C-alpha cells in the first residue's frame, strides 16, 4: 500500500501485506497447477482417466491449512484494528461535521474551517456529526474511515506523523454531489498550527433570526449559499425583488422574485427552476408548516432590505 | 449413446407451438427458457448502463451525463443486476430447466406455482423499470437504499422498493418449489448422496431464498411506510435508527450473495467431471461445504457495516465468522482442481469458462478476505476495491458460471451446436476485457478512490482510463459470445444426445428433451459421476 502518514498506517499495512502475499502465493500457485494439469492431462496426451473419487487425508489437509491461514489473517487484521478504537487520554478533540455536500471542522470557541488543519505528532479525536444523511469520513493517507451517521456519536482518532496535505473523501453515498464532498487535511508543525488557529476568524454567525435557524434546520443551506456562491441551487442572498429567468414545463419565462415565488419554490420547487440549475429539490409540502415558511421568506426579505 | 436426434422428433420445443402455448406453459423447461430470455435482455440493458458509466469516467469531469444521471444509472444498474439478473439467474434458468431432469423427475413439484413465480418476477421487473420513467426523478439511492437518504430523496424510491419487494416473492416461491421437488420427486434409487451436485447447490440456495428473503421484504415495506406515513423506524429525525436499517438490509443481502454463488459452484461441479471423464473429487466434501456456506453465510452480514459505528466486539465477531465462511469455498476450489488431476482433460468452451471461473473466483475470494479483515477494511471499505471485489465474485463467479452452463447445456436445450471457434474468440475477448476493467479498480481502491463517485481527482486519471478501455473490450466480448449462440440457434449442426459424454441423467435423454423428459422414469443404482466407459476420443 502507498506510504501512510499516521500512527495507524503500520498496523493496517502489515495486515494488508500479510493477506496480499499469501493470496498472491495461492492464486499464482493454484493457477500454475491448473495450467500444469491442462498440459499434462490433456486429452491428446492422456487417454486413460483415473477413476479415484477422493482422499480423506487430502481433504483434512486442505481443510486445516486454510483454516489456520484464515485465522492468522483474522488475527493480523484484528491487531491492526485494535488501537483504532482506543483513543489515548488527552487527545485534542475536533468536531467533524458532514452535510450535503461539504465538510466543516469545529475546533471549539466558534472557530471553524472547511479544511482540517492539525498539528503534527499530536493525538486527535474527530467526533463525527451528520447534519442530514449518512456520510463517511475517509482520509486514506491516515488509514482512517468511519461513517458519519445522524444521531450516532461515531468517532475516529489518529496521530498524523508527517507534514503535508492529504485528501479527505466522503465514502458513504449521500446524493447528487457525493463525489464533490471533498476536503483536505493540512498537517502543520506545532508553531504554524498555533498561529493558524490564532488567526482563524470566529465564524461570522449571520444575524440571529428565527427564519435563519429554520433554514439551517431544514438543510436549505446545504444547497443554497448565503454568500453568492453557486452550490447546487441558486444562492439566496440579494435576490428579493430581482428579476430572474426560470424554466417551466412550458418553456422559459422571466419572473420577479417575490414572496409568492419564494413560497412556490419551497412547496413545488421544480415547477419554476432558475435557469442553469438542476431541478433536483424535493418539495417541502407537509414537511414545513406555512408559518415557518413565512418566517423564512421574511428573513430573506429582511436580509435584502438592509 | 451417440444416437443422433433429428429435430423433427417430438420434443418440448415442438410439443405445442404458438406464443400462447409458451405464455401458459407449466413445463419447467419452457419456464426456464422464458427466464433465460428475460434475464439476458435485462443483463444486456444493465451492462449497457455499466458501459456508459465507465465511458463517463474515462476522463475526469462531466462528459456524457450529469451527476444526477450517473447516480440514477448506478442505482438502476445495481437493482437490475442484483434483483432481476443475478439472484434469480442460475436457479431460475438452469435450475428450472435441469433440476427435474438431473433428479429423474418429469417436472417440478408445483408446475403452476412455477409459472406464477415467473409472472411475479416479470411484474417485479416491470415495476422496477416503471420507477425509472413514472414522472419525477429516477431513484438515485444506490441498490442498497440506505436511510435516511432513501427516506428523504425526492426520487421515485417507493416504486423501486415495491419492485424489489415483489421480486422477493418470486424468489421465495421458486425456492419453496425446489425444496419440495428435491424432497419428493427424486427418481427411485436416487438417495440424497446419489444426487448430482448442481441439485445439491440448488437445495442449499433454496433454503436461503425461503428463509432470508422475507427479511428484505419487511425491511423494504418499513422504508415505504416511513416515506409515506412518516413512521420513525430508521430516520433519526423521526426518532428512528439508520443503522438498524443496515442490519436488516444485510441480514438478507449477504446471504443473497450465496444465492448467487452456490448454484455457480454447483454448475462447475457438473462440468469438471464431464470434461475430465473422471468422478468429481470429494463429492461429500463439496456437499457439506455447500450446506456450511449456506448456514454460516447467515451470520456474517455485519462485515458490510464495519465502519458504521457498530461495537468493537460485533466487528470482532463478524470478521471472525467471515474468515470461517471462507474455508468451505477454499475446499471446493481444491476439489475442482483435483477432479481434473489424473483425468483426460478436454478443453472445450464450457471447461474453459469453468476454469476461468476458478481463477476469477479466487481473486474475488482472496480480496474478500482482505475486506473481511478489520484493519485493511478501514482503508478499503466503500472504495473501488469493493466494487472490483464483488464484480470478480458476481460477474467473474456467477457470470462466468452462467456462460459455462450456457455452453455446456446449449446442445441439450436446443439440440444444435454452436461454433467452438467463435466461443473461444468470445471467451478470449471477454476474459481480457474483464480483467482490464476490474483489476485496475483494486488499485484505485487501495489508493482511496471511493465508490459511487461521478467524478474523481486527477491522480486517478490513468488508472480510470485503463479500466474504461477494459469495459469496451468486455462488452465486445459479450456481443461476440452471445451472437455465436444466437446465430447457431437456427443454423447450428444437429447436436447428438450426449456431445460431451457426460454421465448425469440429462445426457441419457434426447436433445432437445421430450415434453415429459423421460419416457420411462430411470432407476438409479450407483453414485453420480461414475464413468464406466470413459470416452477419450
Short mmCIF file of C-alpha atoms in Angstrom, two decimals, chain A residues 3-116:
data_model
loop_
_atom_site.label_atom_id
_atom_site.label_comp_id
_atom_site.label_asym_id
_atom_site.label_seq_id
_atom_site.Cartn_x
_atom_site.Cartn_y
_atom_site.Cartn_z
CA UNK A 3 3.01 5.37 2.22
CA UNK A 4 0.94 6.14 5.29
CA UNK A 5 1.12 9.34 7.31
CA UNK A 6 -0.30 8.39 10.67
CA UNK A 7 0.43 6.13 13.60
CA UNK A 8 -2.28 3.67 12.45
CA UNK A 9 -0.83 3.04 9.00
CA UNK A 10 1.69 0.42 10.07
CA UNK A 11 -0.95 -1.91 11.56
CA UNK A 12 -3.21 -1.65 8.53
CA UNK A 13 -0.38 -2.15 6.07
CA UNK A 14 1.03 -5.11 7.95
CA UNK A 15 -2.30 -6.97 7.84
CA UNK A 16 -2.82 -5.97 4.22
CA UNK A 17 0.63 -7.14 3.16
CA UNK A 18 0.24 -10.42 5.05
CA UNK A 19 -3.03 -11.20 3.28
CA UNK A 20 -1.75 -9.92 -0.05
CA UNK A 21 1.35 -12.12 -0.13
CA UNK A 22 -0.48 -15.25 0.97
CA UNK A 23 -3.24 -14.57 -1.59
CA UNK A 24 -0.74 -13.97 -4.37
CA UNK A 25 1.05 -17.20 -3.45
CA UNK A 26 -2.16 -19.25 -3.64
CA UNK A 27 -3.62 -17.58 -6.71
CA UNK A 28 -0.39 -17.98 -8.66
CA UNK A 29 0.23 -21.46 -7.23
CA UNK A 30 -3.23 -22.86 -7.96
CA UNK A 31 -3.43 -21.22 -11.39
CA UNK A 32 0.01 -22.59 -12.22
CA UNK A 33 -1.05 -26.04 -11.06
CA UNK A 34 -4.19 -25.86 -13.23
CA UNK A 35 -2.12 -24.93 -16.27
CA UNK A 36 0.18 -27.84 -15.49
CA UNK A 37 -2.83 -30.19 -15.31
CA UNK A 38 -4.26 -28.88 -18.58
CA UNK A 39 -0.94 -29.60 -20.21
CA UNK A 40 -0.05 -32.92 -18.58
CA UNK A 41 -3.50 -34.47 -18.66
CA UNK A 42 -4.69 -33.01 -21.94
CA UNK A 43 -6.86 -35.49 -23.76
CA UNK A 44 -4.46 -35.86 -26.67
CA UNK A 45 -1.70 -36.98 -24.27
CA UNK A 46 -3.68 -38.75 -21.58
CA UNK A 47 -6.31 -41.21 -22.77
CA UNK A 48 -6.81 -43.23 -19.59
CA UNK A 49 -8.51 -41.08 -16.97
CA UNK A 50 -8.00 -42.43 -13.47
CA UNK A 51 -11.22 -43.05 -11.60
CA UNK A 52 -10.41 -42.23 -7.96
CA UNK A 53 -13.05 -40.32 -6.02
CA UNK A 54 -11.20 -38.51 -3.26
CA UNK A 55 -8.81 -38.78 -0.41
CA UNK A 56 -9.69 -38.23 3.23
CA UNK A 57 -6.10 -37.36 4.02
CA UNK A 58 -6.06 -34.59 1.43
CA UNK A 59 -9.49 -33.28 2.46
CA UNK A 60 -8.36 -32.98 6.07
CA UNK A 61 -5.16 -31.30 4.97
CA UNK A 62 -6.87 -28.70 2.83
CA UNK A 63 -9.46 -28.01 5.48
CA UNK A 64 -6.93 -27.49 8.25
CA UNK A 65 -4.36 -25.42 6.37
CA UNK A 66 -6.88 -22.85 5.03
CA UNK A 67 -8.47 -22.65 8.49
CA UNK A 68 -5.13 -21.86 10.11
CA UNK A 69 -4.25 -19.32 7.43
CA UNK A 70 -7.69 -17.71 7.71
CA UNK A 71 -7.34 -17.41 11.47
CA UNK A 72 -3.90 -15.85 11.10
CA UNK A 73 -5.29 -13.32 8.62
CA UNK A 74 -8.09 -12.56 11.04
CA UNK A 75 -5.57 -12.11 13.86
CA UNK A 76 -3.40 -9.60 11.97
CA UNK A 77 -6.46 -7.63 10.91
CA UNK A 78 -7.69 -7.51 14.46
CA UNK A 79 -4.31 -6.41 15.82
CA UNK A 80 -4.11 -3.57 13.32
CA UNK A 81 -7.64 -2.53 14.14
CA UNK A 82 -7.40 -2.69 17.96
CA UNK A 83 -5.63 0.64 18.52
CA UNK A 84 -8.16 2.43 16.30
CA UNK A 85 -10.81 2.10 19.00
CA UNK A 86 -8.53 3.06 21.94
CA UNK A 87 -8.38 6.82 22.00
CA UNK A 88 -5.45 7.97 24.15
CA UNK A 89 -6.24 10.28 27.03
CA UNK A 90 -5.62 13.92 26.34
CA UNK A 91 -6.22 13.68 22.60
CA UNK A 92 -7.32 17.01 21.16
CA UNK A 93 -10.92 16.89 20.00
CA UNK A 94 -12.28 18.34 16.79
CA UNK A 95 -15.88 18.06 15.67
CA UNK A 96 -16.09 16.94 12.06
CA UNK A 97 -19.43 17.95 10.62
CA UNK A 98 -20.74 16.35 7.45
CA UNK A 99 -23.61 17.78 5.49
CA UNK A 100 -24.74 17.53 1.87
CA UNK A 101 -22.11 18.11 0.38
CA UNK A 102 -19.35 19.60 2.43
CA UNK A 103 -17.19 19.05 5.47
CA UNK A 104 -16.73 21.54 8.28
CA UNK A 105 -14.34 21.20 11.18
CA UNK A 106 -15.10 22.82 14.51
CA UNK A 107 -12.16 23.45 16.84
CA UNK A 108 -14.31 24.97 19.60
CA UNK A 109 -14.88 28.59 20.56
CA UNK A 110 -16.66 29.32 17.30
CA UNK A 111 -13.54 28.55 15.27
CA UNK A 112 -14.49 26.59 12.21
CA UNK A 113 -12.80 25.77 8.93
CA UNK A 114 -13.61 23.85 5.77
CA UNK A 115 -10.24 22.13 5.79
CA UNK A 116 -8.97 20.00 8.62
#
